[in-house]
Every structure is written in C-alpha cells, then in structure tokens.
CSV table of C-alpha atoms and ligand atoms in Angstrom, one decimal:
chain,number,residue,atom,x,y,z
A,9,MET,CA,-22.4,32.5,-4.4
A,10,VAL,CA,-23.1,31.8,-8.0
A,11,HIS,CA,-23.7,28.2,-8.8
A,12,HIS,CA,-24.8,26.9,-12.1
A,13,LEU,CA,-26.8,23.7,-12.2
A,14,ILE,CA,-25.8,21.4,-15.0
A,15,THR,CA,-28.9,20.1,-16.8
A,16,ASP,CA,-27.2,19.2,-20.1
A,17,LYS,CA,-24.4,16.9,-19.3
A,18,SER,CA,-22.7,17.4,-22.7
A,19,GLN,CA,-22.5,21.1,-22.1
A,20,GLN,CA,-18.9,22.4,-22.8
A,21,LEU,CA,-17.7,24.6,-19.9
A,22,LYS,CA,-15.1,27.3,-20.2
A,23,ALA,CA,-11.9,26.5,-18.2
A,24,PRO,CA,-10.9,27.2,-15.6
A,25,TYR,CA,-13.8,26.1,-13.4
A,26,LEU,CA,-14.9,24.1,-10.3
A,27,LYS,CA,-17.6,21.4,-10.7
A,28,LEU,CA,-19.2,19.6,-7.9
A,29,TYR,CA,-20.9,16.2,-8.4
A,30,SER,CA,-23.3,15.9,-5.4
A,31,VAL,CA,-26.7,15.6,-3.8
A,32,ALA,CA,-28.0,17.8,-1.0
A,33,SER,CA,-27.3,15.1,1.7
A,34,PRO,CA,-25.3,16.0,4.8
A,35,ASN,CA,-22.0,15.0,3.1
A,36,GLY,CA,-22.9,17.1,0.1
A,37,VAL,CA,-24.1,20.1,2.0
A,38,LYS,CA,-20.8,20.3,4.0
A,39,VAL,CA,-19.2,21.2,0.7
A,40,THR,CA,-21.9,23.6,-0.6
A,41,ILE,CA,-21.9,25.5,2.7
A,42,LEU,CA,-18.2,26.3,2.3
A,43,LEU,CA,-18.5,27.0,-1.4
A,44,GLU,CA,-21.3,29.5,-0.7
A,45,LEU,CA,-19.5,31.1,2.3
A,46,LEU,CA,-16.4,31.6,0.1
A,47,GLY,CA,-18.6,33.2,-2.6
A,48,LEU,CA,-17.1,31.0,-5.3
A,49,GLU,CA,-18.6,30.5,-8.7
A,50,TYR,CA,-19.1,26.8,-9.4
A,51,TYR,CA,-21.0,24.2,-11.4
A,52,VAL,CA,-23.1,21.5,-9.8
A,53,GLN,CA,-24.1,18.2,-11.4
A,54,LYS,CA,-26.8,16.3,-9.4
A,55,ILE,CA,-26.0,12.6,-9.3
A,56,ASP,CA,-28.9,10.1,-9.3
A,57,LEU,CA,-27.9,7.8,-6.4
A,58,ASN,CA,-30.9,5.6,-6.6
A,59,ASP,CA,-32.6,4.7,-9.9
A,60,LYS,CA,-29.6,5.1,-12.1
A,61,ALA,CA,-26.9,4.7,-9.4
A,62,GLU,CA,-24.7,7.1,-11.5
A,63,GLN,CA,-22.1,7.1,-8.7
A,64,LYS,CA,-21.3,3.5,-9.7
A,65,GLU,CA,-21.0,4.2,-13.5
A,66,PRO,CA,-17.5,3.9,-15.0
A,67,TRP,CA,-17.3,7.6,-15.8
A,68,PHE,CA,-17.9,8.5,-12.1
A,69,LEU,CA,-15.6,5.7,-10.8
A,70,LYS,CA,-12.8,7.3,-12.9
A,71,MET,CA,-13.2,10.4,-10.7
A,72,ASN,CA,-13.8,8.6,-7.4
A,73,PRO,CA,-13.1,4.8,-7.2
A,74,ASN,CA,-15.2,4.7,-4.0
A,75,GLY,CA,-18.3,5.5,-6.0
A,76,LYS,CA,-19.8,8.1,-3.6
A,77,VAL,CA,-20.6,11.8,-3.7
A,78,PRO,CA,-19.5,14.5,-3.2
A,79,THR,CA,-16.6,14.7,-5.7
A,80,LEU,CA,-15.1,18.0,-6.7
A,81,GLU,CA,-13.5,18.5,-10.1
A,82,THR,CA,-11.0,21.3,-10.5
A,83,VAL,CA,-10.3,22.3,-14.1
A,84,ASN,CA,-7.3,24.6,-14.6
A,85,ARG,CA,-6.9,27.1,-17.4
A,86,PHE,CA,-5.4,24.5,-19.7
A,87,GLY,CA,-8.5,22.4,-19.3
A,88,GLU,CA,-6.8,19.8,-17.2
A,89,SER,CA,-8.9,18.2,-14.5
A,90,THR,CA,-8.0,17.0,-11.0
A,91,TYR,CA,-10.6,15.3,-8.7
A,92,ILE,CA,-11.0,15.2,-5.0
A,93,SER,CA,-13.5,13.2,-3.0
A,94,GLU,CA,-14.3,12.6,0.7
A,95,SER,CA,-16.3,15.6,1.9
A,96,ALA,CA,-13.8,16.5,4.7
A,97,ALA,CA,-10.9,16.4,2.3
A,98,ILE,CA,-12.8,18.7,-0.1
A,99,LEU,CA,-13.3,21.1,2.8
A,100,PHE,CA,-9.6,21.2,3.5
A,101,TYR,CA,-8.8,21.6,-0.2
A,102,LEU,CA,-11.2,24.5,-0.5
A,103,ALA,CA,-10.0,26.2,2.7
A,104,ASP,CA,-6.3,25.9,1.8
A,105,THR,CA,-6.9,27.2,-1.7
A,106,TYR,CA,-9.6,29.9,-1.3
A,107,ASP,CA,-9.9,30.8,2.4
A,108,LEU,CA,-6.6,32.5,2.5
A,109,LYS,CA,-7.8,35.0,5.1
A,110,ARG,CA,-9.0,32.1,7.2
A,111,LYS,CA,-12.5,33.4,7.8
A,112,PHE,CA,-14.1,30.0,7.8
A,113,SER,CA,-11.1,27.7,8.7
A,114,LEU,CA,-7.9,27.6,10.6
A,115,GLY,CA,-4.5,27.1,9.0
A,116,GLY,CA,-1.1,25.9,10.2
A,117,GLY,CA,-0.5,29.2,11.9
A,118,SER,CA,-3.3,28.8,14.3
A,119,PRO,CA,-2.8,27.1,17.7
A,120,PHE,CA,-6.3,25.5,17.1
A,121,CYS,CA,-5.4,24.0,13.7
A,122,TYR,CA,-5.2,20.4,15.0
A,123,GLU,CA,-8.2,20.9,17.2
A,124,GLN,CA,-10.1,21.8,14.1
A,125,LEU,CA,-8.7,18.6,12.5
A,126,GLU,CA,-9.7,16.6,15.6
A,127,TRP,CA,-13.4,17.7,15.3
A,128,VAL,CA,-13.5,17.2,11.6
A,129,PHE,CA,-12.3,13.6,12.2
A,130,PHE,CA,-14.9,13.3,15.0
A,131,GLN,CA,-17.5,14.0,12.4
A,132,SER,CA,-16.0,11.7,9.7
A,133,SER,CA,-15.3,8.7,12.0
A,134,GLU,CA,-18.0,9.0,14.7
A,135,LEU,CA,-20.9,11.3,14.3
A,136,GLY,CA,-21.3,10.8,10.5
A,137,PRO,CA,-21.2,7.0,10.4
A,138,THR,CA,-23.5,6.7,13.5
A,139,THR,CA,-26.0,9.2,12.2
A,140,SER,CA,-26.0,7.8,8.7
A,141,GLN,CA,-26.7,4.3,10.1
A,142,LEU,CA,-29.5,5.7,12.2
A,143,PHE,CA,-31.0,7.5,9.2
A,144,GLN,CA,-30.8,4.3,7.1
A,145,LEU,CA,-32.4,2.1,9.7
A,146,ILE,CA,-35.3,4.5,10.5
A,147,SER,CA,-35.9,5.1,6.8
A,148,ASN,CA,-35.5,1.6,5.4
A,149,SER,CA,-35.8,-0.9,8.2
A,150,PRO,CA,-38.2,0.6,10.9
A,151,GLU,CA,-38.8,-3.0,12.2
A,152,LYS,CA,-35.2,-3.3,13.4
A,153,VAL,CA,-36.0,-1.7,16.7
A,154,ASP,CA,-32.9,-3.2,18.6
A,155,ASP,CA,-30.5,-1.8,15.9
A,156,ILE,CA,-32.3,1.5,15.9
A,157,LYS,CA,-32.0,1.7,19.7
A,158,LYS,CA,-28.3,0.9,19.5
A,159,TYR,CA,-27.5,3.6,17.0
A,160,HIS,CA,-29.9,6.1,18.7
A,161,ASP,CA,-28.0,5.6,22.0
A,162,LYS,CA,-24.7,6.1,20.3
A,163,PHE,CA,-26.1,9.2,18.6
A,164,VAL,CA,-27.3,10.7,21.9
A,165,ARG,CA,-24.0,10.0,23.5
A,166,LEU,CA,-22.2,11.9,20.7
A,167,LEU,CA,-24.6,14.8,21.3
A,168,GLY,CA,-23.4,14.8,24.9
A,169,VAL,CA,-19.7,14.9,23.7
A,170,LEU,CA,-20.5,17.9,21.5
A,171,GLU,CA,-22.3,19.6,24.3
A,172,GLU,CA,-19.2,19.1,26.5
A,173,LYS,CA,-16.9,20.5,23.8
A,174,LEU,CA,-19.1,23.6,23.2
A,175,LYS,CA,-18.9,24.1,27.0
A,176,ARG,CA,-15.1,23.8,27.1
A,177,THR,CA,-14.6,26.1,24.1
A,178,GLY,CA,-17.1,28.6,25.5
A,179,THR,CA,-17.4,30.8,22.4
A,180,GLY,CA,-20.5,29.3,20.7
A,181,PHE,CA,-18.3,27.6,18.1
A,182,ILE,CA,-16.7,24.1,18.3
A,183,VAL,CA,-13.2,25.4,18.0
A,184,ASP,CA,-11.8,28.9,18.5
A,185,GLU,CA,-13.9,32.0,18.3
A,186,HIS,CA,-15.5,31.8,14.8
A,187,LEU,CA,-17.0,29.3,12.3
A,188,THR,CA,-14.4,26.7,11.2
A,189,LEU,CA,-14.3,23.5,9.2
A,190,ALA,CA,-15.3,21.7,12.4
A,191,ASP,CA,-18.7,23.5,12.5
A,192,ILE,CA,-19.2,23.2,8.8
A,193,ALA,CA,-18.5,19.4,8.9
A,194,ILE,CA,-20.7,18.7,11.9
A,195,PHE,CA,-23.7,21.0,11.3
A,196,PRO,CA,-25.4,19.2,8.4
A,197,TRP,CA,-25.7,16.0,10.5
A,198,LEU,CA,-27.7,17.9,13.1
A,199,GLY,CA,-29.3,21.0,11.7
A,200,LEU,CA,-30.5,20.5,8.1
A,201,THR,CA,-34.0,22.0,7.9
A,202,THR,CA,-34.6,20.0,4.7
A,203,LEU,CA,-34.6,16.6,6.4
A,204,PRO,CA,-37.8,14.7,7.0
A,205,GLU,CA,-39.3,15.2,10.5
A,206,LYS,CA,-38.4,11.7,11.6
A,207,LEU,CA,-34.7,12.4,11.0
A,208,THR,CA,-34.5,15.7,12.9
A,209,PHE,CA,-34.2,14.4,16.5
A,210,THR,CA,-35.5,17.7,17.9
A,211,GLU,CA,-36.4,16.2,21.3
A,212,GLU,CA,-33.0,14.6,21.7
A,213,ILE,CA,-31.2,17.8,20.8
A,214,LYS,CA,-33.3,19.8,23.3
A,215,GLN,CA,-31.6,17.9,26.1
A,216,PHE,CA,-28.3,19.6,25.0
A,217,PRO,CA,-28.9,23.4,25.2
A,218,LEU,CA,-25.4,24.4,23.9
A,219,VAL,CA,-25.8,22.1,20.9
A,220,GLU,CA,-29.3,23.5,20.3
A,221,GLY,CA,-28.1,27.1,20.4
A,222,TRP,CA,-25.2,26.3,18.2
A,223,ILE,CA,-27.5,24.7,15.6
A,224,LYS,CA,-29.8,27.7,15.6
A,225,ARG,CA,-26.9,30.1,15.2
A,226,ILE,CA,-25.6,28.3,12.2
A,227,GLN,CA,-29.0,27.8,10.7
A,228,GLY,CA,-29.3,31.6,10.8
A,229,ILE,CA,-26.4,32.1,8.3
A,230,GLU,CA,-27.9,32.9,4.9
A,231,GLU,CA,-25.3,31.0,2.9
A,232,VAL,CA,-25.9,27.9,5.1
A,233,SER,CA,-29.7,27.9,4.4
A,234,ARG,CA,-29.0,28.4,0.7
A,235,ALA,CA,-26.5,25.5,0.6
A,236,GLN,CA,-29.1,23.0,1.9
A,237,ASN,CA,-30.8,23.0,-1.5
A,238,ILE,CA,-27.8,22.7,-3.8
A,239,PRO,CA,-28.4,20.8,-5.9
A,240,PRO,CA,-32.2,21.0,-5.5
A,241,ARG,CA,-33.7,17.9,-3.7
B,11,GSH,N1,-17.0,9.4,3.6
B,11,GSH,C1,-17.7,9.9,2.5
B,11,GSH,C2,-19.1,9.4,2.5
B,11,GSH,C3,-19.8,9.8,1.2
B,11,GSH,C4,-21.2,9.2,1.2
B,11,GSH,O1,-21.6,8.3,2.0
B,11,GSH,N2,-22.0,9.6,0.2
B,11,GSH,C5,-23.3,9.0,0.0
B,11,GSH,C6,-24.3,10.2,-0.1
B,11,GSH,S1,-24.3,11.2,1.3
B,11,GSH,C7,-23.3,8.2,-1.3
B,11,GSH,O2,-22.7,8.6,-2.3
B,11,GSH,N3,-24.1,7.2,-1.3
B,11,GSH,C8,-24.3,6.3,-2.4
B,11,GSH,C9,-23.5,5.0,-2.4
B,11,GSH,O3,-22.9,4.7,-1.3
B,11,GSH,O4,-23.6,4.3,-3.3
B,11,GSH,C10,-17.6,11.5,2.5
B,11,GSH,O5,-17.5,12.1,3.6
B,11,GSH,O6,-17.7,12.1,1.4
C-alpha cells in the first residue's frame, strides 16, 4: 500500500524492511500487484536496464547472479539481508510469508494448491517466454515477419489454452474461486494498460471472450492498476 521510491541510493533505511529492485515490466508488475494487494510497506529502486545496464553491475549480480529484475531484498531487524529473484518465486515467498489468510493465494491445505503451481509454471515456461519474444521482435526487429508470425501463432494458441482453462474452472478465475498467484502471474502479460498499443493484442484477445472478461475483471482492481506504475515508467 505504501511504497517508497528510492531516489538517493546511499539513503540508509531503517531495518526491518522489504526492498524491491525492479521496473514496471510484466515480470516486475507481477510482484508489485501482490505487494499492493497485501498492503505491505516496501521500498522500490528502479533499475536502469538499458543505458546503464545496472542489472549487470557487480553489486546487482551479488543479489541475483542471473542479472535480471525483479529482485526482492528482505532485511531483518538485525539488518541482515536475504535476496530472492525470479518473479514467480518472489510471489510464493510473499504469499507464504504475508498472505497467511490466503486471500490472494492457495497454500498446502488447499486441494487446488498444485493447480495454482501448474498455472504459475504455465506463465513462467510458456506464456511469459513466448510473449516476451513477441514483444522483443515487434519492438526491435519488425522486419522479421516470419519470426513474428511464429511467435504470434504460439501466443494465440496459448490464449486458447487459457480460454479453455477459464471455461473448465468456471468461476471467472484461473484456479479456484478467487484471485490466486496464477491470475497474478499471468495477468501482466495480457492486461497491462501501460503497454504501447502495438503490444496489447486487443483484436486477438477479443476472439477469447472468457480471457477478455477475466482481463477486464482484474484491470478493475484498484491495487492492480496502481501496481502497473511502480516504479514509474
Ligand atoms: N524469469 C525471470 C525473467 C526476468 C526478466 O526477464 N527480466 C527482464 C525485465 S522484465 C530483465 O531484467 N531484462 C534485462 C536483462 O535481461 O538484462 C523472472 O520471471 O523474474
């Protein structure tokens, strides 16, 4: 709920605290959606991925050897830090630590716990990489029409898979009867209103009415719309 944007990187913060190193990309927004829904207080440091490539600097690689955002730093009351990266892993960490009433996630006690895991993996290993390739090609190599078609076809197929899953669940959510980590992980790849027009695929999504309705439902959540601009673009 309360996030503090770090502008002075040498600022001393009072432990304990949470600090997110991120940008407002789909992988980053997955995490800010959950932080906002949980109403947690946290710091955010925007990472310059382009000009400075801060994610590849030694201080960043110490936190995440893979050199990618988002990374979450948890500082305990003794000032000791632990780091976690991979947006999906951060979601599970936050849910297991702070969503104890399981309002936005499913725990081991739920019969749908592994279904939630399945659909978070669907995002991490299928929808995310496919959509990310498609975004990169359209933005940076518009002349590669064959590659764009290949990834576009894959993307549309995955929309069909999601449509079928929403039909089978029948509740308006991907798993179970309420928002879970599956919805939070998948939504930013399809429903960010901050993306440039050419990356929104509105016409494709219209072919899948359950997906379209699900996107609109999640876009209507106040915390979700706030999360899309943390840190500001
Ligand atoms: N599998 C990772 C992917 C993270 C990722 O690709 N992050 C992008 C921004 S969305 C990044 O840091 N790109 C800069 C780079 O690869 O150097 C996750 O889910 O967190």
